[in-house]
PDB file of C-alpha atoms in Angstrom:
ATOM      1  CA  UNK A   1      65.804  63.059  59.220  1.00 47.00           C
ATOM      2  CA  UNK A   2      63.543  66.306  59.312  1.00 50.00           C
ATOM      3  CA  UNK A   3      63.261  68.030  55.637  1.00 57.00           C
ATOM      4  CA  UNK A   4      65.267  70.772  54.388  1.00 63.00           C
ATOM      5  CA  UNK A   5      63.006  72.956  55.028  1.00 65.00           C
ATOM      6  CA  UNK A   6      60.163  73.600  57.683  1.00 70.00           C
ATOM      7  CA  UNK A   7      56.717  72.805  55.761  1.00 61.00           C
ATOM      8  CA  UNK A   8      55.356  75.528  58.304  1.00 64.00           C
ATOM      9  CA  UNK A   9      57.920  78.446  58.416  1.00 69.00           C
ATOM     10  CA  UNK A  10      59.190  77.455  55.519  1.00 66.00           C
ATOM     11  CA  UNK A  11      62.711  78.448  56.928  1.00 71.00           C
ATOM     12  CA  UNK A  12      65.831  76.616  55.746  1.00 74.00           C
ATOM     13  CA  UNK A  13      66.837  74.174  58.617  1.00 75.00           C
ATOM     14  CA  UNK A  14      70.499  73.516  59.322  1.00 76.00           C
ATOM     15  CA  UNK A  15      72.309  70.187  58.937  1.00 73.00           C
ATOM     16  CA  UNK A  16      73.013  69.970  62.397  1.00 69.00           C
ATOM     17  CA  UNK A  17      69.688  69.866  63.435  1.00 69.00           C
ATOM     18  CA  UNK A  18      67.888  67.766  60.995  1.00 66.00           C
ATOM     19  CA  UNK A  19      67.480  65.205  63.027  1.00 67.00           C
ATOM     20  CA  UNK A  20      64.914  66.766  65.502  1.00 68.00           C
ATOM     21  CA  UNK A  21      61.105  65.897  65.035  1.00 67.00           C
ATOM     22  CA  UNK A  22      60.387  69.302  65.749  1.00 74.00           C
ATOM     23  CA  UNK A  23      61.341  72.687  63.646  1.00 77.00           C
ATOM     24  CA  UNK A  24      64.219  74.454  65.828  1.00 75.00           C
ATOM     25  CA  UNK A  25      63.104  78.020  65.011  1.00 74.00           C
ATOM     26  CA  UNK A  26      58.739  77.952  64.850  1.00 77.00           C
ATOM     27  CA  UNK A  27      59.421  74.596  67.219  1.00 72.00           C
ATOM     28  CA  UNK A  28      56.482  72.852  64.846  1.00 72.00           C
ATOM     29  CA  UNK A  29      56.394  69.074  64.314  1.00 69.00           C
ATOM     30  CA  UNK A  30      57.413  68.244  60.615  1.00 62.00           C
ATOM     31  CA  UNK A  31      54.915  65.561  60.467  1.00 59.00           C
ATOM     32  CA  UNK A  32      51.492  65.316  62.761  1.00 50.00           C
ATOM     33  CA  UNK A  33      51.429  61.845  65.142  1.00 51.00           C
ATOM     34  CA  UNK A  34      48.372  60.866  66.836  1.00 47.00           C
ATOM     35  CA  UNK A  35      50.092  60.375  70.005  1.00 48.00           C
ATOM     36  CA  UNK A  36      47.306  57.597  70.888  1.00 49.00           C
ATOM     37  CA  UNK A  37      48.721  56.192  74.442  1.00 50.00           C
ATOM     38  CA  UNK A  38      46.450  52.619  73.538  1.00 51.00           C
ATOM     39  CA  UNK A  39      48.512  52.189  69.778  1.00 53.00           C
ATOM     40  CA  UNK A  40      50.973  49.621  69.767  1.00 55.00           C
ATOM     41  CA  UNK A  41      54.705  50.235  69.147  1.00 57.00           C
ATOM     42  CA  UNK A  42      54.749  48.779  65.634  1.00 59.00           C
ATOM     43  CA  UNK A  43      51.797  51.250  65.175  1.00 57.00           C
ATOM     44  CA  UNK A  44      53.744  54.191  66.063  1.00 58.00           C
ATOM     45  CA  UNK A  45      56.894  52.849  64.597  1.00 61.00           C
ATOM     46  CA  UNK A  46      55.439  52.448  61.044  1.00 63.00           C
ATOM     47  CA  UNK A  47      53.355  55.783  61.243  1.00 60.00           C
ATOM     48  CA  UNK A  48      56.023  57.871  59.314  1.00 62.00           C
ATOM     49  CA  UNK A  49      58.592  56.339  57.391  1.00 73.00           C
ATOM     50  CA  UNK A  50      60.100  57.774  55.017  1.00 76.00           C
ATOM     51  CA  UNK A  51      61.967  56.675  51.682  1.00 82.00           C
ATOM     52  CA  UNK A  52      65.325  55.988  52.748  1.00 84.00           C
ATOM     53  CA  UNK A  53      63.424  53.209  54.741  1.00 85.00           C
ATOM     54  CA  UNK A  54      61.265  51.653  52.437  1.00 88.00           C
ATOM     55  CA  UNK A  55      64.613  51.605  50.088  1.00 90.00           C
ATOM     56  CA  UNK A  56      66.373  49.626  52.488  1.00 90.00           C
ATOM     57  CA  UNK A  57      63.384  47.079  53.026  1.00 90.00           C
ATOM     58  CA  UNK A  58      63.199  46.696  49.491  1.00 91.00           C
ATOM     59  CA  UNK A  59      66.467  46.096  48.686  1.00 91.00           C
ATOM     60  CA  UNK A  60      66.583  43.279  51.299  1.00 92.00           C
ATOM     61  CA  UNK A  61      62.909  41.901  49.782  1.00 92.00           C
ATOM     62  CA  UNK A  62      64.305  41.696  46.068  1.00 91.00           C
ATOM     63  CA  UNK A  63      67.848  40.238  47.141  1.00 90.00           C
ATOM     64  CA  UNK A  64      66.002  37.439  48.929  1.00 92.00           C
ATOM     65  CA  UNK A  65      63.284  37.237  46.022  1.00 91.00           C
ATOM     66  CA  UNK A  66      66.547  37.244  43.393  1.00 89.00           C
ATOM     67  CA  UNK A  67      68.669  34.440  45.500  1.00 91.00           C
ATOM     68  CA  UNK A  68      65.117  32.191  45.758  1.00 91.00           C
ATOM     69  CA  UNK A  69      64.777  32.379  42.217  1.00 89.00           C
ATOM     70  CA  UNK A  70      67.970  31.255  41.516  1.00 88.00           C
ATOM     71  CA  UNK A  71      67.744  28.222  43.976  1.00 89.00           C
ATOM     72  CA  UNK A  72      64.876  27.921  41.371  1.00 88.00           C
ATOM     73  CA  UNK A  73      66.519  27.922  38.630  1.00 87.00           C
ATOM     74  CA  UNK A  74      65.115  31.440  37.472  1.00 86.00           C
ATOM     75  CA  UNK A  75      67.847  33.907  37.379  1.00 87.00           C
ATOM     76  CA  UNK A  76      65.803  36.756  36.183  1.00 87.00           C
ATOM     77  CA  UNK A  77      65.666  39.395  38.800  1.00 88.00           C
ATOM     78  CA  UNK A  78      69.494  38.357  39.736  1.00 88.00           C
ATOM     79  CA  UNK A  79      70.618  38.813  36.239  1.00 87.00           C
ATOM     80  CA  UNK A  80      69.123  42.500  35.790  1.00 87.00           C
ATOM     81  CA  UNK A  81      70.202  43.253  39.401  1.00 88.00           C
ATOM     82  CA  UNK A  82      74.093  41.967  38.478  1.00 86.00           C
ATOM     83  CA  UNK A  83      74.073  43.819  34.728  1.00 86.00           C
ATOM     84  CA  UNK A  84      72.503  46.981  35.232  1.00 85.00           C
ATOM     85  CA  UNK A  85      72.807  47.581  39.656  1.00 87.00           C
ATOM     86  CA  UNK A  86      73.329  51.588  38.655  1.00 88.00           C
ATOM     87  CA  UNK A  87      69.498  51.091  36.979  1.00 88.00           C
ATOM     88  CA  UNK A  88      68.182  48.927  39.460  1.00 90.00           C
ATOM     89  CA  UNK A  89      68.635  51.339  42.334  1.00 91.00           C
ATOM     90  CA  UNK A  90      67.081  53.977  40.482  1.00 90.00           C
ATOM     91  CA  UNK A  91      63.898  51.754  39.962  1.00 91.00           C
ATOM     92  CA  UNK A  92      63.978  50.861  43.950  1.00 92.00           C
ATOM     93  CA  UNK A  93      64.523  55.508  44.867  1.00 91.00           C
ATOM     94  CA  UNK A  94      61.417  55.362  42.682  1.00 91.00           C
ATOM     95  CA  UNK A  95      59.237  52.768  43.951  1.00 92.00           C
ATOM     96  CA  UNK A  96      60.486  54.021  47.646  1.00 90.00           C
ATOM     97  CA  UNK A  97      59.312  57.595  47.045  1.00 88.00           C
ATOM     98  CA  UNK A  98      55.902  56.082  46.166  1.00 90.00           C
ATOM     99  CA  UNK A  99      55.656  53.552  48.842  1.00 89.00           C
ATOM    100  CA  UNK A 100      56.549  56.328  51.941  1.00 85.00           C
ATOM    101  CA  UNK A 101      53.696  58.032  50.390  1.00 85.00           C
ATOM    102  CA  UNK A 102      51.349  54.698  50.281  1.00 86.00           C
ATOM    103  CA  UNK A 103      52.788  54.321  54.070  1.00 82.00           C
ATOM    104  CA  UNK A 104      51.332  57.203  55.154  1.00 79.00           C
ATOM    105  CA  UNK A 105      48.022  56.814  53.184  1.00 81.00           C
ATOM    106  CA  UNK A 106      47.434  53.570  55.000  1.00 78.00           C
ATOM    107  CA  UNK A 107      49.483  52.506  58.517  1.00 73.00           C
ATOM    108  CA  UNK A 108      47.621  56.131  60.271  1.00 64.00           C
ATOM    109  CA  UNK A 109      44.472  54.984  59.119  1.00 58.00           C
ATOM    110  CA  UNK A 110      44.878  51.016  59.953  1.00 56.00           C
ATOM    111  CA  UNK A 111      46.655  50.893  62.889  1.00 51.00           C
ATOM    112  CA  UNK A 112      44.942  52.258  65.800  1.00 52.00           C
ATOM    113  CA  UNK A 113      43.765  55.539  64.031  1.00 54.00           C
ATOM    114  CA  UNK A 114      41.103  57.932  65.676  1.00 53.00           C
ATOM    115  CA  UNK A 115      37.600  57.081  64.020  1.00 51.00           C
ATOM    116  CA  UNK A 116      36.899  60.183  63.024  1.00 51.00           C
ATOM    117  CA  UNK A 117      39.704  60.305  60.546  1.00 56.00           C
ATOM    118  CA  UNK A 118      38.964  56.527  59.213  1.00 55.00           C
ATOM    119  CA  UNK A 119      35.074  57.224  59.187  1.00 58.00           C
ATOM    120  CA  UNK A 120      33.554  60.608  58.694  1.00 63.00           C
ATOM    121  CA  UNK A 121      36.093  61.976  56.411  1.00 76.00           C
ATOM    122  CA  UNK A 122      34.900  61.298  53.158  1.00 81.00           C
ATOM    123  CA  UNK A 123      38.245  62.462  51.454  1.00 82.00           C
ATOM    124  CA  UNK A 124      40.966  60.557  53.032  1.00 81.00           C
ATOM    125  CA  UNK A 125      38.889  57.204  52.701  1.00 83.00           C
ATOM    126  CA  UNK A 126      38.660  57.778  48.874  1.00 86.00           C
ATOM    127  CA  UNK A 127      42.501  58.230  49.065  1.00 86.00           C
ATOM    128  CA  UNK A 128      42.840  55.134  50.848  1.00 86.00           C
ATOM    129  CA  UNK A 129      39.738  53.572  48.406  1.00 89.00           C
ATOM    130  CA  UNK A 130      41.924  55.349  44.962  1.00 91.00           C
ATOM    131  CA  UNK A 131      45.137  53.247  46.449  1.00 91.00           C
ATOM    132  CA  UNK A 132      44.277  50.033  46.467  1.00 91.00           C
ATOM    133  CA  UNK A 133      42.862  50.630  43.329  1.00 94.00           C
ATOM    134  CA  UNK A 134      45.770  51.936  41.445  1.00 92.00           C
ATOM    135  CA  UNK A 135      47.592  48.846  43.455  1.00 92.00           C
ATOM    136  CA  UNK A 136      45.249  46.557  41.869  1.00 93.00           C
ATOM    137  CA  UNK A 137      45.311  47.785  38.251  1.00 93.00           C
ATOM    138  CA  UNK A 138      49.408  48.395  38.345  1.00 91.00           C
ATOM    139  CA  UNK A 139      50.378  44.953  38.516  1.00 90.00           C
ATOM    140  CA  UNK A 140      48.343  43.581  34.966  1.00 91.00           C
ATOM    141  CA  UNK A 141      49.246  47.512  33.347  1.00 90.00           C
ATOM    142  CA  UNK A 142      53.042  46.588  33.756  1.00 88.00           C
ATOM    143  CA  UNK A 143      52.091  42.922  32.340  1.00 88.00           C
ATOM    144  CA  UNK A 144      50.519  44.256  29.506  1.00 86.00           C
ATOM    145  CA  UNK A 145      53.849  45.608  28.522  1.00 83.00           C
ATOM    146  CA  UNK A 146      56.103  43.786  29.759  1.00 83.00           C
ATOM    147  CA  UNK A 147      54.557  40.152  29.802  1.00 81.00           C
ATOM    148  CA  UNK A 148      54.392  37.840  32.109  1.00 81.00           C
ATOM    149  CA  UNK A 149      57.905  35.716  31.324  1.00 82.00           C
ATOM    150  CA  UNK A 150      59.676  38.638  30.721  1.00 81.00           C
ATOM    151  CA  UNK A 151      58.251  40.091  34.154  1.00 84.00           C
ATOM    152  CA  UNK A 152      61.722  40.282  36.075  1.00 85.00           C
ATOM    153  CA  UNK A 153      63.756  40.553  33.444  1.00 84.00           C
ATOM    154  CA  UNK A 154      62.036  43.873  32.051  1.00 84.00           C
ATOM    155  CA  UNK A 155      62.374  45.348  36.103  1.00 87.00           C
ATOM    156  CA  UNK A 156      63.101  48.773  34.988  1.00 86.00           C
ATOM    157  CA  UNK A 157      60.307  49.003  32.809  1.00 85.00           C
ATOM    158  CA  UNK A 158      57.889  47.383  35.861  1.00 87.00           C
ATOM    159  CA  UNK A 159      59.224  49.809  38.491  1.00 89.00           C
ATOM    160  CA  UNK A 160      57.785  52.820  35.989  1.00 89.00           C
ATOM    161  CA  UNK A 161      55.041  51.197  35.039  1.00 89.00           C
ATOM    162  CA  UNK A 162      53.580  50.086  38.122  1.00 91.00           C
ATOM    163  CA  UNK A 163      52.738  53.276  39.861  1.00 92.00           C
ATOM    164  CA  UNK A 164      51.662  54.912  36.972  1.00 92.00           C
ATOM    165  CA  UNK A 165      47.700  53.834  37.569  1.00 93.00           C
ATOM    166  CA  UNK A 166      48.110  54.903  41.036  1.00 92.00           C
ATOM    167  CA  UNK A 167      49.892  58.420  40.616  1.00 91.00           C
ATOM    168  CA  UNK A 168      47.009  59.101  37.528  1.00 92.00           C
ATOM    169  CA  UNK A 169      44.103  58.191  40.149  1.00 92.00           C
ATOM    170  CA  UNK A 170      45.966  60.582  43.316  1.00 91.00           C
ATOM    171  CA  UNK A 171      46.206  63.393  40.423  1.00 91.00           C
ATOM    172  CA  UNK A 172      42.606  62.855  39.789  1.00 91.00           C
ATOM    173  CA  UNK A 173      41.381  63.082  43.214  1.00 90.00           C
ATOM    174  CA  UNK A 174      43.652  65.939  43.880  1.00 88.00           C
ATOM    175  CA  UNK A 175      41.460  68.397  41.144  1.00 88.00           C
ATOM    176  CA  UNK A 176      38.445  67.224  42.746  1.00 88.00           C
ATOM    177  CA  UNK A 177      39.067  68.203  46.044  1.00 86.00           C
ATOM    178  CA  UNK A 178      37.128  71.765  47.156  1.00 84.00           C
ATOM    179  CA  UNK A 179      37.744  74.749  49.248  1.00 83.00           C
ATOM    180  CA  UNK A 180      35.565  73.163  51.794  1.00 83.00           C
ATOM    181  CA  UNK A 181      38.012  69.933  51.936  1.00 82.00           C
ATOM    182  CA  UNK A 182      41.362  71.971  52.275  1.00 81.00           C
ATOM    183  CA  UNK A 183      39.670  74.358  54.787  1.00 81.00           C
ATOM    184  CA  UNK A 184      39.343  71.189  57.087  1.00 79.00           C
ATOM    185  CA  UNK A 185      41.919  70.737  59.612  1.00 75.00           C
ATOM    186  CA  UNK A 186      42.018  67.369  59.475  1.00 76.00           C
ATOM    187  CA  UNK A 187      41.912  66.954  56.068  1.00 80.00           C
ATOM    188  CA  UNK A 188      44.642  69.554  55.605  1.00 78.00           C
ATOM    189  CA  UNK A 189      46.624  67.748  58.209  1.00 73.00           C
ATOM    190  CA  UNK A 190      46.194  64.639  56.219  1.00 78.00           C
ATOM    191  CA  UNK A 191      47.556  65.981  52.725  1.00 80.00           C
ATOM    192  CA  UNK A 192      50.412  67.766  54.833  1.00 76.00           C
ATOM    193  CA  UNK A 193      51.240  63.622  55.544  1.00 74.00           C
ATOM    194  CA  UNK A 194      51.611  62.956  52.248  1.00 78.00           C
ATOM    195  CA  UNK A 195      53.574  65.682  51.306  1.00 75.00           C
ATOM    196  CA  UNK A 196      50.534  68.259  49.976  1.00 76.00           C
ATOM    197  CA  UNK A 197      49.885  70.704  52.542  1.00 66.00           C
ATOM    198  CA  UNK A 198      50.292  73.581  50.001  1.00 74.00           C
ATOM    199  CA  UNK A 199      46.687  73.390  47.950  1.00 79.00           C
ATOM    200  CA  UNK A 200      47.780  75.309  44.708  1.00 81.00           C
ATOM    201  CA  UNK A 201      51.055  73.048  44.553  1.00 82.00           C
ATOM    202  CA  UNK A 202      49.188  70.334  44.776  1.00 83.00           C
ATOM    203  CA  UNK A 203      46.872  70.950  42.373  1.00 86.00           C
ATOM    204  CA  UNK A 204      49.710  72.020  39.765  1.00 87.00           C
ATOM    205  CA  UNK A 205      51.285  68.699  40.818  1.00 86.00           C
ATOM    206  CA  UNK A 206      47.865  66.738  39.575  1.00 89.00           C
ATOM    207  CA  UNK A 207      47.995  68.586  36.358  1.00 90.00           C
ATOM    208  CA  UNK A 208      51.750  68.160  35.648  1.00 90.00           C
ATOM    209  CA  UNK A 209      50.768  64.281  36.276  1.00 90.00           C
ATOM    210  CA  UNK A 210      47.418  63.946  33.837  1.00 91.00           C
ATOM    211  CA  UNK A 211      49.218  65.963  31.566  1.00 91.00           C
ATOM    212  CA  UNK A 212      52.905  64.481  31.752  1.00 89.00           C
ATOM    213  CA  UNK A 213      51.419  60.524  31.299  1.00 89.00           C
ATOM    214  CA  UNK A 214      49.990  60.838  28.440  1.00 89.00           C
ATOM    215  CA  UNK A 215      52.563  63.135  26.591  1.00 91.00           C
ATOM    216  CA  UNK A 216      55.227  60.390  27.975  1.00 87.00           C
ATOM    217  CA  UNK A 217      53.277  57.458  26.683  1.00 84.00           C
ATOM    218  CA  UNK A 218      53.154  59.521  22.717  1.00 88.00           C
ATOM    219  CA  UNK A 219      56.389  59.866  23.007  1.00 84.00           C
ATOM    220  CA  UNK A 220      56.917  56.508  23.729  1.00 81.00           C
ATOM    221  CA  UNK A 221      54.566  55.185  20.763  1.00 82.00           C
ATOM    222  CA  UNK A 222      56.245  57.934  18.496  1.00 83.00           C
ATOM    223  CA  UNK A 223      59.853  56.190  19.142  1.00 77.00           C
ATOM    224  CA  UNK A 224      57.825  52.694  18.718  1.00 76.00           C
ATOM    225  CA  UNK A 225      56.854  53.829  15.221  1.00 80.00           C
ATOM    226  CA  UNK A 226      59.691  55.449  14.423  1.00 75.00           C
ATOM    227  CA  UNK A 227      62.626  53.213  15.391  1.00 74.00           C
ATOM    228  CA  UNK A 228      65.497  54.694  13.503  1.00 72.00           C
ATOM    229  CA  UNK A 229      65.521  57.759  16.113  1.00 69.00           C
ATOM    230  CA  UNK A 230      65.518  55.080  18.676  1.00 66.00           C
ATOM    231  CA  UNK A 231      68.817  53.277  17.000  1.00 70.00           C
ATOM    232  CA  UNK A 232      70.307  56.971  16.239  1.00 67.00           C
ATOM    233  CA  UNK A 233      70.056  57.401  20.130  1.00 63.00           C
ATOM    234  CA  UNK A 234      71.321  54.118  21.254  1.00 63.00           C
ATOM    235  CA  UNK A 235      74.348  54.284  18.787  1.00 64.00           C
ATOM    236  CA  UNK A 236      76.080  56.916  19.239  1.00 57.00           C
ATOM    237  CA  UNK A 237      79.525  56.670  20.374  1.00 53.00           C
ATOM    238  CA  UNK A 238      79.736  58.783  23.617  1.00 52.00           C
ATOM    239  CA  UNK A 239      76.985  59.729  25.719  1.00 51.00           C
ATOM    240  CA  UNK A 240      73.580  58.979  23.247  1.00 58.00           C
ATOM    241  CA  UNK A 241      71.129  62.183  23.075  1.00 59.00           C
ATOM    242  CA  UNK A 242      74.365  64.507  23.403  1.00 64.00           C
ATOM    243  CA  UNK A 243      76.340  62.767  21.529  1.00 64.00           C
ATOM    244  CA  UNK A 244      74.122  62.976  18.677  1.00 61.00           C
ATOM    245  CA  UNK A 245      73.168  66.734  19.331  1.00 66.00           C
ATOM    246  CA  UNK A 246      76.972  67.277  19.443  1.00 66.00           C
ATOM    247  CA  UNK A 247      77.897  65.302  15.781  1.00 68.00           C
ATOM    248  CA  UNK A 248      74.656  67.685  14.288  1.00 67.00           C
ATOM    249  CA  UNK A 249      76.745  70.501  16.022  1.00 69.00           C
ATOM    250  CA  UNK A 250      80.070  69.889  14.657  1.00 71.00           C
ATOM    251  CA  UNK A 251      78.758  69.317  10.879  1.00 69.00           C
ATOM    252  CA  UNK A 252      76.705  72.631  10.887  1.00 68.00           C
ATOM    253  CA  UNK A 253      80.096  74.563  11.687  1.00 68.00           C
ATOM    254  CA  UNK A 254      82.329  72.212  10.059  1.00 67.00           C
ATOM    255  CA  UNK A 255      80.405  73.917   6.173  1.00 59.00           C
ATOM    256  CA  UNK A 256      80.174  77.518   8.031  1.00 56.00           C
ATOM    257  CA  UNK A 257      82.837  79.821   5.382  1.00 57.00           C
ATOM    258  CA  UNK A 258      85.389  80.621   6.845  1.00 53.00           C
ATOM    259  CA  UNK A 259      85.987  84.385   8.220  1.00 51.00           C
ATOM    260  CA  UNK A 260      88.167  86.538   6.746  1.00 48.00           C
TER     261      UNK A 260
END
C-alpha cells in the first residue's frame, strides 16, 4: 500500500488509489526497484516490504517460538503473550517498523544488487557495516537488563531495548553524512529507501534520537532511584499519570474560598 503521501510531490494521495506503485498525479514510483531482469523472484519479492509484513512474519515466528517452548516446558514467551497480548503487539508494530527499515538496508544490497551500489559507495556500505553492528550489540544490551532467565518473560522491555544500539549508530551516521553524499543520486535514492530522502529531516531525526536516548534512560534511572513516584503512578485508581494529575487537581480546588 503506497504512503499517504507522494515522497516526491508531496501531494496527498487518495484511498482509492493507494494501492498503485506509482504516484497517480506526478506518476513517480514511491520506492526505486532495480528492475534487474537476471534477480530472482524472491529477490524482487523481498526488495520492499514494508511493516505490516514483517508484523505478520513475526507474529507467526514468536507463536511457533511460544508453542515450542511450552512443548519444553518453558512457558515464558506464551505467558507474556496470553497476559498482556494488547502490549505484546505493540512490541511486534515496533520491532516491525525497525525491521522494514533493516529490509531495505540489506535484501537491495544482497540479493542481486548492481555493484556499484554494494562497492563504490562508501555510505550505504557503512549503513549496512553500522547494522549488523547495532544487531550484534542489541541482543547482550537487552540482557544486561533484562537477564538472561528472565529473557522472554521481560519481552516488552527486550522489544525496546534491542534496537536501541542500532537506532543510536543510524543517528550517528546520519550527522556525518555531507553535502557531497546527499548530492549523490544514488546515495539520495538509497536514504529515500529507508524513509530519509528529505536531508534536514533526517538530520533533525538523528538529533531527536542522540538526544531522546539518553534523556529516556535518566528518566528511567531517576524513577529507579526514586521509587515512590514509580508506586504513586502504578497505584492510582483510574488511569495512572492522569489519575494522579487529576486527584492533585481536585485537592487544589477542593481549599480554593469559595466566591461570593
Amino acid at each position: 500500500m503506497s504512503p499517504k503521501h507522494c515522497p516526491h510531490c508531496l501531494k496527498r494521495i487518495p484511498l482509492r488509489k493507494r494501492f498503485r506503485k506509482s504516484c497517480p498525479l506526478c506518476f513517480k514510483a514511491f520506492r526505486r526497484r532495480s528492475g534487474m531482469p537476471e534477480r530472482s523472484l524472491v529477490g524482487q519479492w523481498l526488495e520492499d516490504r514494508n511493516m505490516t509484513f514483517w508484523f505478520y512474519i513475526q507474529v507467526i515466528v514468536y507463536g511457533l517460538l511460544a508453542m515450542i517452548m511450552q512443548a519444553f516446558h518453558k512457558p515464558d514467551l506464551l505467558n507474556f503473550m496470553d497476559s498482556h497480548p494488547v502490549w505484546f503487539v505493540l512490541s511486534v508494530l515496533y520491532l516491525s517498523m525497525f525491521a522494514a527499515t533493516i529490509g531495505r538496508i540489506y535484501f537491495p544490497l544482497m540479493l542481486n544488487a548492481p555493484r556499484i551500489m554494494r562497492v563504490e559507495r562508501a555510505t550505504i556500505r557503512q549503513y549496512r557495516l553500522l547494522t549488523t553492528i547495532g544487531l550484534i550489540i542489541g541482543v547482550p544490551f537487552a540482557l544486561l537488563f533484562t537477564g538472561v532467565r528472565d529473557f522472554w518473560r521481560e519481552f516488552l522491555g527486550v522489544a525496546f531495548l534491542f534496537p536501541i544500539p542500532t537506532a543510536v549508530l543510524w543517528a550517528y551516521h546520519a550527522l556525518t553524512l555531507t553535502e557531497e553524499d546527499y548530492e549523490d543520486e544514488r546515495v539520495e535514492s538509497f536514504l529515500h529507501e529507508i524513509g530519509a530522502a528529505d536531508r534536514l529531516e533526517h538530520r533533525h531525526n538523528a538529533l531527536f534520537v542522540l538526544i531522546g536516548v539518553p534523556l529516556s534512560g535518566a528518566i528511567f534511572y531517576f524513577f529507579l532511584t526514586h521509587p515512590y513516584i514509580a508506586n504513586m503512578i502504578k497505584e492510582s485508581s483510574e488511569s495512572g499519570l492522569i489519575a494522579m494529575f487529576l486527584e492533585l487537581y481536585h485537592r487544589t480546588t477542593s481549599h480554593m474560598p469559595a466566591k461570593g
